[in-house]
mmCIF file of C-alpha atoms in Angstrom:
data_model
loop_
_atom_site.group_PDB
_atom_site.id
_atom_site.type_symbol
_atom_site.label_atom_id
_atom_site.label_comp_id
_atom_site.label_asym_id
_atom_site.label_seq_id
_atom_site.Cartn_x
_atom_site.Cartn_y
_atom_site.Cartn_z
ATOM 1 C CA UNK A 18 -89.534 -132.903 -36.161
ATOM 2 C CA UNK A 19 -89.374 -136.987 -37.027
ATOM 3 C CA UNK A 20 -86.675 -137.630 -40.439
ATOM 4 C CA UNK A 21 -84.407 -134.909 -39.576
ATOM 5 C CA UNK A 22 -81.860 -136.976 -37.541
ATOM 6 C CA UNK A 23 -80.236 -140.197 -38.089
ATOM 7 C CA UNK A 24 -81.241 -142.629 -35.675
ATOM 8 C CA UNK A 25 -78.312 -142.094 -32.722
ATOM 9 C CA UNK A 26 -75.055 -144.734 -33.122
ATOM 10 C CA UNK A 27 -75.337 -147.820 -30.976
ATOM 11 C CA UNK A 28 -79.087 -147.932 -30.180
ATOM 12 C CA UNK A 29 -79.623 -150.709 -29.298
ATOM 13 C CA UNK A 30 -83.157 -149.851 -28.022
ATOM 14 C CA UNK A 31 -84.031 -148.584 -32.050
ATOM 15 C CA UNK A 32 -87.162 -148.874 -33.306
ATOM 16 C CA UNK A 33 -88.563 -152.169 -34.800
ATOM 17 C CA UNK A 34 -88.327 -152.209 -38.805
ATOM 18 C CA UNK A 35 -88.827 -154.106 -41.480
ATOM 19 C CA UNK A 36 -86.055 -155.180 -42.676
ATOM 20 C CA UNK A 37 -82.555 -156.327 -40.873
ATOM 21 C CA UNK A 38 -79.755 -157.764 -41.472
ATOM 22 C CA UNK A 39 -77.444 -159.647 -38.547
ATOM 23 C CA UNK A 40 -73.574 -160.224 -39.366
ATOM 24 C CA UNK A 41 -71.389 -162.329 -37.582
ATOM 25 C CA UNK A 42 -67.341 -162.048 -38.574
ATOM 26 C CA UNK A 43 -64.586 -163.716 -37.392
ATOM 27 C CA UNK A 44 -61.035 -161.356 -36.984
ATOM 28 C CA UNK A 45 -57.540 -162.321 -38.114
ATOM 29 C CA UNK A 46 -56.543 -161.892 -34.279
ATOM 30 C CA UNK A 47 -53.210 -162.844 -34.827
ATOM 31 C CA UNK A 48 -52.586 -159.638 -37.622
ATOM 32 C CA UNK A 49 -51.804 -156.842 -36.058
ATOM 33 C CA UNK A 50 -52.641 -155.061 -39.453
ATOM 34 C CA UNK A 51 -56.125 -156.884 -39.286
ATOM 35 C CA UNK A 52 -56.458 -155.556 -35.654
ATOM 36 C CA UNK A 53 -55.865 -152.160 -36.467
ATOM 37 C CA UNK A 54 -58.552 -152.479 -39.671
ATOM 38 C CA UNK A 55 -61.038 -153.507 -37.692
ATOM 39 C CA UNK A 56 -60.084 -150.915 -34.850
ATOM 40 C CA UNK A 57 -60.296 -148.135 -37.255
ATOM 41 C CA UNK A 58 -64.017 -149.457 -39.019
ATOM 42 C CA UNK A 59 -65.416 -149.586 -35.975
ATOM 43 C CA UNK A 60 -65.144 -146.420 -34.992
ATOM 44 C CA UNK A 61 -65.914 -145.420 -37.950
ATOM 45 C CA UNK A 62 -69.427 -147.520 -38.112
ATOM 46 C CA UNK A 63 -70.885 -144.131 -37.331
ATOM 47 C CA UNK A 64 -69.785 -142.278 -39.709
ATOM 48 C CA UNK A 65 -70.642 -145.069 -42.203
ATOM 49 C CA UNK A 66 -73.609 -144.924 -40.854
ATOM 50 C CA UNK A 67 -74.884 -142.030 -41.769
ATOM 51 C CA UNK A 68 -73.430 -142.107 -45.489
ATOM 52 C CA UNK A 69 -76.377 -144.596 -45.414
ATOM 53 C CA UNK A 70 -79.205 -143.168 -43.221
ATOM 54 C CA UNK A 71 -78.904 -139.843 -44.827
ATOM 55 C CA UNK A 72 -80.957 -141.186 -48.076
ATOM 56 C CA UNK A 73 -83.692 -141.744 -46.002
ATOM 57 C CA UNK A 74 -84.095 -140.257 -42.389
ATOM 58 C CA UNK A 75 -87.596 -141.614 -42.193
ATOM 59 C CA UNK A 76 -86.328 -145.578 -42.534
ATOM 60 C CA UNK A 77 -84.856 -145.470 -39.389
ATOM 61 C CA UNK A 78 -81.880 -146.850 -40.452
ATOM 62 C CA UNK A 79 -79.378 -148.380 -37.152
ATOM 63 C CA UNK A 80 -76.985 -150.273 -36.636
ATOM 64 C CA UNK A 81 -75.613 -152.072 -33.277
ATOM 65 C CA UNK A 82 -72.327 -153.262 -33.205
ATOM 66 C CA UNK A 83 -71.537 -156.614 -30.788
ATOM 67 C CA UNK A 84 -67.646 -157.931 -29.967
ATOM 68 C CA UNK A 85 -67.579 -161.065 -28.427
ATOM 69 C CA UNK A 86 -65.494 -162.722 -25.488
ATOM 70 C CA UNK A 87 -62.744 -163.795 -27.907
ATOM 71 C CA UNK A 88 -62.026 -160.796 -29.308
ATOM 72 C CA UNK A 89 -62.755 -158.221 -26.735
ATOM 73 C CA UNK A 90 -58.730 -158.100 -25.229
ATOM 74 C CA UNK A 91 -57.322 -158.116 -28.792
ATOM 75 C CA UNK A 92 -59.541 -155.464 -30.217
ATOM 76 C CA UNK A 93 -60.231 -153.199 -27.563
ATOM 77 C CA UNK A 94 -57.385 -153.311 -25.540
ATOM 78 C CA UNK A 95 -60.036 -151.905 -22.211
ATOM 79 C CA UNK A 96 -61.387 -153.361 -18.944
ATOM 80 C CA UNK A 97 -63.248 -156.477 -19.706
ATOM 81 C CA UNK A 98 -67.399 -156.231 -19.259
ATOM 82 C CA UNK A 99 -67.659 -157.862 -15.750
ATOM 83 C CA UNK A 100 -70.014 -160.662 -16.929
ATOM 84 C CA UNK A 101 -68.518 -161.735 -20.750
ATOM 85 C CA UNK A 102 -67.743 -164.171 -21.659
ATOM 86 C CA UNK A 103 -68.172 -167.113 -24.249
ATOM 87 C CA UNK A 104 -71.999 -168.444 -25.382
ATOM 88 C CA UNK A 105 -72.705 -170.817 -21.909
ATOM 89 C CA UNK A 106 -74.207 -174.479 -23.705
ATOM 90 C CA UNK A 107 -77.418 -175.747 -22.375
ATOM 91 C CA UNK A 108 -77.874 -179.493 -22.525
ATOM 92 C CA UNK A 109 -81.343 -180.865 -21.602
ATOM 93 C CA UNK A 110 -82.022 -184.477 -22.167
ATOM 94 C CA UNK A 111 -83.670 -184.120 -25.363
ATOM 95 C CA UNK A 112 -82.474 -180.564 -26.846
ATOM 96 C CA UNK A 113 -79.052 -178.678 -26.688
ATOM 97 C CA UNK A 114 -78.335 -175.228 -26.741
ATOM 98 C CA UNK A 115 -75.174 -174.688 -28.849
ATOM 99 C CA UNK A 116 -71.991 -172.642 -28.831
ATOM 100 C CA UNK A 117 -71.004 -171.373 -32.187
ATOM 101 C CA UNK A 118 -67.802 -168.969 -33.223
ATOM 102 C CA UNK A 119 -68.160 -164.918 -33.780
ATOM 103 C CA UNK A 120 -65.762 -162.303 -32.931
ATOM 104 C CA UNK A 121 -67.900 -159.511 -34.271
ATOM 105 C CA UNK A 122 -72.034 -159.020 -34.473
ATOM 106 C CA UNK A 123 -73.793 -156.316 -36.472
ATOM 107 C CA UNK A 124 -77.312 -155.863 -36.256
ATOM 108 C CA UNK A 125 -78.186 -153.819 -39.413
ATOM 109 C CA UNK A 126 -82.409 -152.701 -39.249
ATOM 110 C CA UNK A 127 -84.178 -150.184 -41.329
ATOM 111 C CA UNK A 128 -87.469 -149.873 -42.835
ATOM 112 C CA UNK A 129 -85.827 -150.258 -46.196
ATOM 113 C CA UNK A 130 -84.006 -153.454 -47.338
ATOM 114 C CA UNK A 131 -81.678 -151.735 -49.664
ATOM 115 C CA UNK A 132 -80.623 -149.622 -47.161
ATOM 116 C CA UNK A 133 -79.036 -152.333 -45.286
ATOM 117 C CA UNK A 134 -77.271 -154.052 -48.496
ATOM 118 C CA UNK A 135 -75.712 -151.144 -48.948
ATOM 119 C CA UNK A 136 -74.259 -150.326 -45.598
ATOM 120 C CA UNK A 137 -73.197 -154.308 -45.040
ATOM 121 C CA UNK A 138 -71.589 -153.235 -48.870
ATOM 122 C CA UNK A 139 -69.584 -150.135 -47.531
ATOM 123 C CA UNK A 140 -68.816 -152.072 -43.686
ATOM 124 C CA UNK A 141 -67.052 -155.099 -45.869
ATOM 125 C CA UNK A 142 -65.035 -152.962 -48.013
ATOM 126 C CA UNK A 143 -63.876 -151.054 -45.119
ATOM 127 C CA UNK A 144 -62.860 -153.997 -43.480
ATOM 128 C CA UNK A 145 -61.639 -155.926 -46.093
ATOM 129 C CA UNK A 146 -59.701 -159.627 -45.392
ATOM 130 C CA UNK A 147 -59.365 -158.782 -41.908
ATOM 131 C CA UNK A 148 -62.815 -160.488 -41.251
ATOM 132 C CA UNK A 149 -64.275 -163.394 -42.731
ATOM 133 C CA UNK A 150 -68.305 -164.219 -42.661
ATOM 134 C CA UNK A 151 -68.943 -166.876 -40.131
ATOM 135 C CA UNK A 152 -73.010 -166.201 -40.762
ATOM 136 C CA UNK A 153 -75.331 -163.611 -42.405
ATOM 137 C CA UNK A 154 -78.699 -163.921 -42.137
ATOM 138 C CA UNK A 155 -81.249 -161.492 -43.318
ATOM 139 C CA UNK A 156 -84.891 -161.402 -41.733
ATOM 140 C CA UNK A 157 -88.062 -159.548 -42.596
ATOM 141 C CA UNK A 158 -90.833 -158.458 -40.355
ATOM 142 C CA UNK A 159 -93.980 -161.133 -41.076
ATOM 143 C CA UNK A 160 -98.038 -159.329 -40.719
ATOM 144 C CA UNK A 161 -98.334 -158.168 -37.516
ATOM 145 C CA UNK A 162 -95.164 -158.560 -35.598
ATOM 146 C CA UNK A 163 -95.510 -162.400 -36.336
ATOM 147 C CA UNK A 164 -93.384 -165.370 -36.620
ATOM 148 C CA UNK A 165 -93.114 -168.092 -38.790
ATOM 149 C CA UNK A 166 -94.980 -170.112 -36.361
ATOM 150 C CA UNK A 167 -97.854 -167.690 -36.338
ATOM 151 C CA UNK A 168 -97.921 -166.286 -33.388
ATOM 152 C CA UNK A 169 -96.909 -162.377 -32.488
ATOM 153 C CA UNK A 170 -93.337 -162.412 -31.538
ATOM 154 C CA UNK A 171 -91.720 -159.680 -28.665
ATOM 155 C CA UNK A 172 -94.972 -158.833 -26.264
ATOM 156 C CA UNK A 173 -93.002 -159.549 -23.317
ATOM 157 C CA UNK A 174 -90.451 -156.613 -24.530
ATOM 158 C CA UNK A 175 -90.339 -153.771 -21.609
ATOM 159 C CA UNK A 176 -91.099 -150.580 -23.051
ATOM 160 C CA UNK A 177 -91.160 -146.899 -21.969
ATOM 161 C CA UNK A 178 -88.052 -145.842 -19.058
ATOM 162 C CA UNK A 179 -88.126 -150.085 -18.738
ATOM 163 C CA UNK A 180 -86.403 -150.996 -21.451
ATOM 164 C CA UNK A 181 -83.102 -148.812 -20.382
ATOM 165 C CA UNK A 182 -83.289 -150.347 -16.875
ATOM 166 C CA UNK A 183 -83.492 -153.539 -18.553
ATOM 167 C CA UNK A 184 -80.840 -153.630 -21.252
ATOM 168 C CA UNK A 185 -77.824 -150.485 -20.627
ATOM 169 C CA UNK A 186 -75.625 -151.367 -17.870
ATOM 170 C CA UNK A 187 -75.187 -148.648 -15.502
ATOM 171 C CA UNK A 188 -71.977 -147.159 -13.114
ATOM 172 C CA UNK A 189 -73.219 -149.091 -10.761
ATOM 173 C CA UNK A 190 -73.441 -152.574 -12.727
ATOM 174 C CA UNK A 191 -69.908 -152.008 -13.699
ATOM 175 C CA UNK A 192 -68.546 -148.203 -14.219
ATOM 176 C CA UNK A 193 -65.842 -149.275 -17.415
ATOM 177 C CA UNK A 194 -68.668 -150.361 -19.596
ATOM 178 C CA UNK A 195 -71.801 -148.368 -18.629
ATOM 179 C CA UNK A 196 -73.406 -147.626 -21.442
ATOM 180 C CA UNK A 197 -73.299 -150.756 -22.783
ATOM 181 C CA UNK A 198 -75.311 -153.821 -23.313
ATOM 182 C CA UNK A 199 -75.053 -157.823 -23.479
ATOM 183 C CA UNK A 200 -76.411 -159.632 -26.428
ATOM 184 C CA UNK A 201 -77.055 -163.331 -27.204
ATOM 185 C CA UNK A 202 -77.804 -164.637 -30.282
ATOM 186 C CA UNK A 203 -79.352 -168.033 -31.834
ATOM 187 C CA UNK A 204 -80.386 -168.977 -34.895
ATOM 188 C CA UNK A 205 -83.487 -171.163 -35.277
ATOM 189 C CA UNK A 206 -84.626 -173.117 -38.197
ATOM 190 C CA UNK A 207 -88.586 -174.418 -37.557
ATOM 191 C CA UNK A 208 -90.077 -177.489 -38.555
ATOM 192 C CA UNK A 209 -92.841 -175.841 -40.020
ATOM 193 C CA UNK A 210 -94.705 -179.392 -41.328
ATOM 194 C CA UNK A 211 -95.110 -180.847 -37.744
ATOM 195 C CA UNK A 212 -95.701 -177.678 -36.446
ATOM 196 C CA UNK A 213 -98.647 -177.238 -38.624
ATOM 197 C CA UNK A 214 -100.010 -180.923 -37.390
ATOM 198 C CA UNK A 215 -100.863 -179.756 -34.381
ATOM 199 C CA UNK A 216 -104.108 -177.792 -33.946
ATOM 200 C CA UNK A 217 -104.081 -174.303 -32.786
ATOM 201 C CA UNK A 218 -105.282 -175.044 -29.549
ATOM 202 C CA UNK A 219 -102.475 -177.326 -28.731
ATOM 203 C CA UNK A 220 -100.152 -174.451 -30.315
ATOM 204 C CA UNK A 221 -101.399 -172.251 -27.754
ATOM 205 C CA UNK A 222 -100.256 -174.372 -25.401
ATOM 206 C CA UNK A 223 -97.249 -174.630 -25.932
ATOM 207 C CA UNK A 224 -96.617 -170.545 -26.622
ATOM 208 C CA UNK A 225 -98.646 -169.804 -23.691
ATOM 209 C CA UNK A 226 -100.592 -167.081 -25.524
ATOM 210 C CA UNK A 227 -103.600 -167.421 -28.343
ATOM 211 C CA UNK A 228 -102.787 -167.317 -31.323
ATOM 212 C CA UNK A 229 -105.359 -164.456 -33.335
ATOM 213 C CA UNK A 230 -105.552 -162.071 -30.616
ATOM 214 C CA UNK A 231 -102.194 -163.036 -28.946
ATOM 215 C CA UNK A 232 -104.288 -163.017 -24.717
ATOM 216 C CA UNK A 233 -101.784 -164.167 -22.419
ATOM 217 C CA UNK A 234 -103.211 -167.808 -20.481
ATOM 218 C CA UNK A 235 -102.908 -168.233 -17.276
ATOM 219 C CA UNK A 236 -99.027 -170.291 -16.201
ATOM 220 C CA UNK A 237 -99.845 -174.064 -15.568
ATOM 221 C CA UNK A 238 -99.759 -175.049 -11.576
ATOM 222 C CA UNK A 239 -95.350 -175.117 -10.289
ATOM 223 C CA UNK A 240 -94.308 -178.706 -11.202
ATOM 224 C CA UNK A 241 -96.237 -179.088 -14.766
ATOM 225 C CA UNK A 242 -95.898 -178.282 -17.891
ATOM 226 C CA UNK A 243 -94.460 -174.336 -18.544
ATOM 227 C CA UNK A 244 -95.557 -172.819 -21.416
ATOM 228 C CA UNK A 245 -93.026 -171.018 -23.716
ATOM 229 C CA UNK A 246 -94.029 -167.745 -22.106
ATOM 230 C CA UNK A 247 -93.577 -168.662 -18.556
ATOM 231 C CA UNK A 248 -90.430 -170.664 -19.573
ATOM 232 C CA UNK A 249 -88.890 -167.271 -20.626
ATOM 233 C CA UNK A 250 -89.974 -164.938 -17.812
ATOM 234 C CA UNK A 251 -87.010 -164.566 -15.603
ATOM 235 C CA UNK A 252 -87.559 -163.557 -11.626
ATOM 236 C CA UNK A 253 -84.536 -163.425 -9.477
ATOM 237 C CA UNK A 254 -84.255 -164.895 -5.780
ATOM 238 C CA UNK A 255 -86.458 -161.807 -4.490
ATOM 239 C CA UNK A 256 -88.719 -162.401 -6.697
ATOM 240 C CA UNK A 257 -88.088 -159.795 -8.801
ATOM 241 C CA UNK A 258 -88.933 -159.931 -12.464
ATOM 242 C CA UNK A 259 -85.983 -159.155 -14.756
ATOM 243 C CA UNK A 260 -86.865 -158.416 -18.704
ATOM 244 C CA UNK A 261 -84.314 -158.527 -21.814
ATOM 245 C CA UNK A 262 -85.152 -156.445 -25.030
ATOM 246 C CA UNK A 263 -85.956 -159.423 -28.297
ATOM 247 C CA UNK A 264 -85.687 -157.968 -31.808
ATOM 248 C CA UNK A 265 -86.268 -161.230 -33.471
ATOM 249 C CA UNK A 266 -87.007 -161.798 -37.249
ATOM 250 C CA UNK A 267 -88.187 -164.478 -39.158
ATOM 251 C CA UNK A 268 -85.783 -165.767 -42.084
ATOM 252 C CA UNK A 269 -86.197 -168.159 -44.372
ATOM 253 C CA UNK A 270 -87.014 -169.128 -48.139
ATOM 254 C CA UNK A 271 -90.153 -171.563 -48.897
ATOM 255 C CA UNK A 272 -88.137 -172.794 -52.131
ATOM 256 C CA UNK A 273 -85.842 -174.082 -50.200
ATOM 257 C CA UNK A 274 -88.136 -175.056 -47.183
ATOM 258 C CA UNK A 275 -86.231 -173.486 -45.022
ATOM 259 C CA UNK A 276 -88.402 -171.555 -42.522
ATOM 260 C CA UNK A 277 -86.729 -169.924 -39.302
ATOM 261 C CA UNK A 278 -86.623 -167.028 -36.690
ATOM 262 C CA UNK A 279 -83.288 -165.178 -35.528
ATOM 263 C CA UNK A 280 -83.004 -164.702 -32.132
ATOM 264 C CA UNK A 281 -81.315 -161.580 -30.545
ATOM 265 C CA UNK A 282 -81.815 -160.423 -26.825
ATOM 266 C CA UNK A 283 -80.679 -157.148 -25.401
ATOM 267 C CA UNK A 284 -79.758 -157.274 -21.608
ATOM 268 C CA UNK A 285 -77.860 -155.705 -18.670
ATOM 269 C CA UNK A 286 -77.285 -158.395 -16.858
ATOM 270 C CA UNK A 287 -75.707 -161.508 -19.358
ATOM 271 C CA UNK A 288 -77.243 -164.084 -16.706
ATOM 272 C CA UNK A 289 -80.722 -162.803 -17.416
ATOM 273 C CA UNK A 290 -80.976 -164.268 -20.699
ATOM 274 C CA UNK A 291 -78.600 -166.917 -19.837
ATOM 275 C CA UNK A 292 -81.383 -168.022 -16.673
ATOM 276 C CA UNK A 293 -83.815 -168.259 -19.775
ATOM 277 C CA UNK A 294 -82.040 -170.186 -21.763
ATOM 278 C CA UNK A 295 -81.734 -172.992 -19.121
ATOM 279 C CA UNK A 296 -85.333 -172.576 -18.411
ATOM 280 C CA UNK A 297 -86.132 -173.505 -21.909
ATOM 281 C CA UNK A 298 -83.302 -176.483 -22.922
ATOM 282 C CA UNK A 299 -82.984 -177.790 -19.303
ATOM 283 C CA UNK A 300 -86.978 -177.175 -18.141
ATOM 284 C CA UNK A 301 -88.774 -176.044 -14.977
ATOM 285 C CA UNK A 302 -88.793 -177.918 -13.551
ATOM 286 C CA UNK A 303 -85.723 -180.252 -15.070
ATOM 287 C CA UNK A 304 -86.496 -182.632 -17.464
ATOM 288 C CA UNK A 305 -89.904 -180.430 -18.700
ATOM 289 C CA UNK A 306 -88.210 -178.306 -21.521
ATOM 290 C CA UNK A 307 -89.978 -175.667 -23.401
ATOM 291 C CA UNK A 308 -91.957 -177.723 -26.074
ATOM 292 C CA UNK A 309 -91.410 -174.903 -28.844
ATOM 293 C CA UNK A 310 -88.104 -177.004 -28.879
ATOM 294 C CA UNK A 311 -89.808 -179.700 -30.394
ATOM 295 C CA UNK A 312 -90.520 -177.494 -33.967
ATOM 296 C CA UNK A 313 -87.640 -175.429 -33.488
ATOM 297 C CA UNK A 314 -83.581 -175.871 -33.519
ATOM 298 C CA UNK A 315 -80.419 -173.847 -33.046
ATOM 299 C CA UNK A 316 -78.111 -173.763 -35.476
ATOM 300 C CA UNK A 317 -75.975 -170.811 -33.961
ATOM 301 C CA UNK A 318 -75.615 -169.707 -30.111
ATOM 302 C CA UNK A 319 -72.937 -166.494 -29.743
ATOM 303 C CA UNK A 320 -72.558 -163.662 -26.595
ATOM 304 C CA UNK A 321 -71.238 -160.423 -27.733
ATOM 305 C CA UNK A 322 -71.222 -156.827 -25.892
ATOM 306 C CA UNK A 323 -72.004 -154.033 -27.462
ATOM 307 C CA UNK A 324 -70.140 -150.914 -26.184
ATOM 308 C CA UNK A 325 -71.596 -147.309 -25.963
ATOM 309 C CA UNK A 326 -70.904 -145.261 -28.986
ATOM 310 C CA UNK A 327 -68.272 -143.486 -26.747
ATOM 311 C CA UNK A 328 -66.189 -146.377 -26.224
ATOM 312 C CA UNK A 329 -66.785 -147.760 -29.773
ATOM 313 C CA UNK A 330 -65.494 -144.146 -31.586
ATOM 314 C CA UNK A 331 -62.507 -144.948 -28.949
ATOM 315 C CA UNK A 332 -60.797 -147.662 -30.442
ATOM 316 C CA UNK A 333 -60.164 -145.201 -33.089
ATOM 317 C CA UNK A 334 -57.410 -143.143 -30.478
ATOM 318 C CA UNK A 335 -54.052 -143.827 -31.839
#
């Protein structure tokens, strides 16, 4: 029977909502008393977790917990994940993908905005002034799964048994952090005002979709112009297609025009998203980036990996 259980710890598959929250802290890494703080929180996140989610098992409260390259040696004192390691800068000729600081990520979602005040509330205290807030951003879902830009946001997400192929690493990927999953995060702030010059057919274009009922158009011919959707489909040297699991949100506040969508993509394989990224700030071929660029700007770019609950409730062990 649905509302009976919290939503498992470490989900990072957990069901779209709409509201979330995403955290990023720095550590005192040099404090061996802010070490052990944040060693003991976060194994503790699920039992915070469920002080929360217990108000209201149909909001589908979650939370996902990220520890970036930095930090990983100092705070879990385990086997590094074979493929971390610091946010890898793209530099096209016109647009830059940029590395910014975070030692922990926490990607807070439920249906009810309240409920993820109040767990960020009860995280903080716990951890106290062994962290410090490098960002905090708080995004809402927009209509129909939109963003700011107008367009549905996440159709190229796997779903069904896909989305575990495409985002847990297994024994086989790396047998220390099975279980787990990479995730990249940007920050983008739109300019919504040239955007909105543009007319809906030359939007389309440059998504690669239409913009009411969100049909998929055909890729342009190899050596022109890649839409934004072809720009982030990633095939491998066999020709494989390889997905990553988006739970984007749009942020912003009209008062103060800013208008924006955070980025966060779920992956087994780091290089994955990182091949996308390239695709998009360096183009495809080079010199062709993805036009969204044009309207939209990172202010962030972090890599974290987010252990299985297991290993997370380990760092807890004495």
């Amino acid at each position: 029977m649905g509302g009976r259980t919290p939503i498992e710890p470490q989900r990072v598959d957990a069901p779209l909502t709409s509201s979330a929250t995403f955290l990023v802290l720095s550590v005192k890494l040099d404090d061996d008393d802010a070490i052990n703080t944040v060693r003991s929180t976060l194994a503790s996140v699920e039992g915070l977790s469920k002080n929360v989610s217990i108000r209201d098992l149909n909001a589908s409260f979650a939370c996902t917990v990220g520890i970036g390259s930095d930090a990983w040696d100092r705070i879990t004192r385990q086997p590094r994940p074979a493929e971390l390691h610091p946010f890898r800068e793209f530099h096209g000729k016109k647009h830059s993908a940029i590395a910014t600081p975070g030692d922990l990520l926490f990607h807070i979602r439920a249906q009810r905005r309240d409920l993820c005040f109040e767990f960020e509330r009860q995280l903080l205290d716990s951890l106290g002034d062994a962290v410090s807030v490098i960002d905090e951003t708080v995004g809402f879902r927009y209509f129909d799964v939109r963003d700011l830009l107008g367009f549905v946001d996440g159709t190229a997400n796997p779903v069904g048994p896909a989305v575990t192929e495409s985002i847990v690493v297994t024994e086989q990927d790396d047998a220390a952090s099975a279980g787990g999953s990479y995730v990249v995060v940007q920050k983008y702030v739109h300019d919504i005002a040239a955007w909105r010059k543009m007319s809906t057919e030359q939007q389309e274009k440059v998504i690669g979709r239409t913009k009411l009922e969100n049909v998929e158009l055909d890729d342009a011919p190899d050596g022109q112009q890649q839409s934004h959707k072809s720009l982030a489909t990633i095939e491998d040297d066999q020709g494989e297609e390889h997905d990553i699991l988006r739970d984007n949100m749009p942020f912003g506040s009209p008062g103060s025009k800013e208008f924006g969508t955070y980025f966060i993509g779920y992956s087994r394989k780091l290089w994955v998203t990182e091949k996308m990224l390239c695709r998009m700030f360096i183009g495809e071929p080079p010199g062709m980036h993805d036009r969204i660029l044009d309207f939209s700007r990172p202010l962030t770019g972090t890599t974290f990996f987010a252990p299985s609950a297991t290993q997370l409730a380990s760092l807890g062990d004495s």
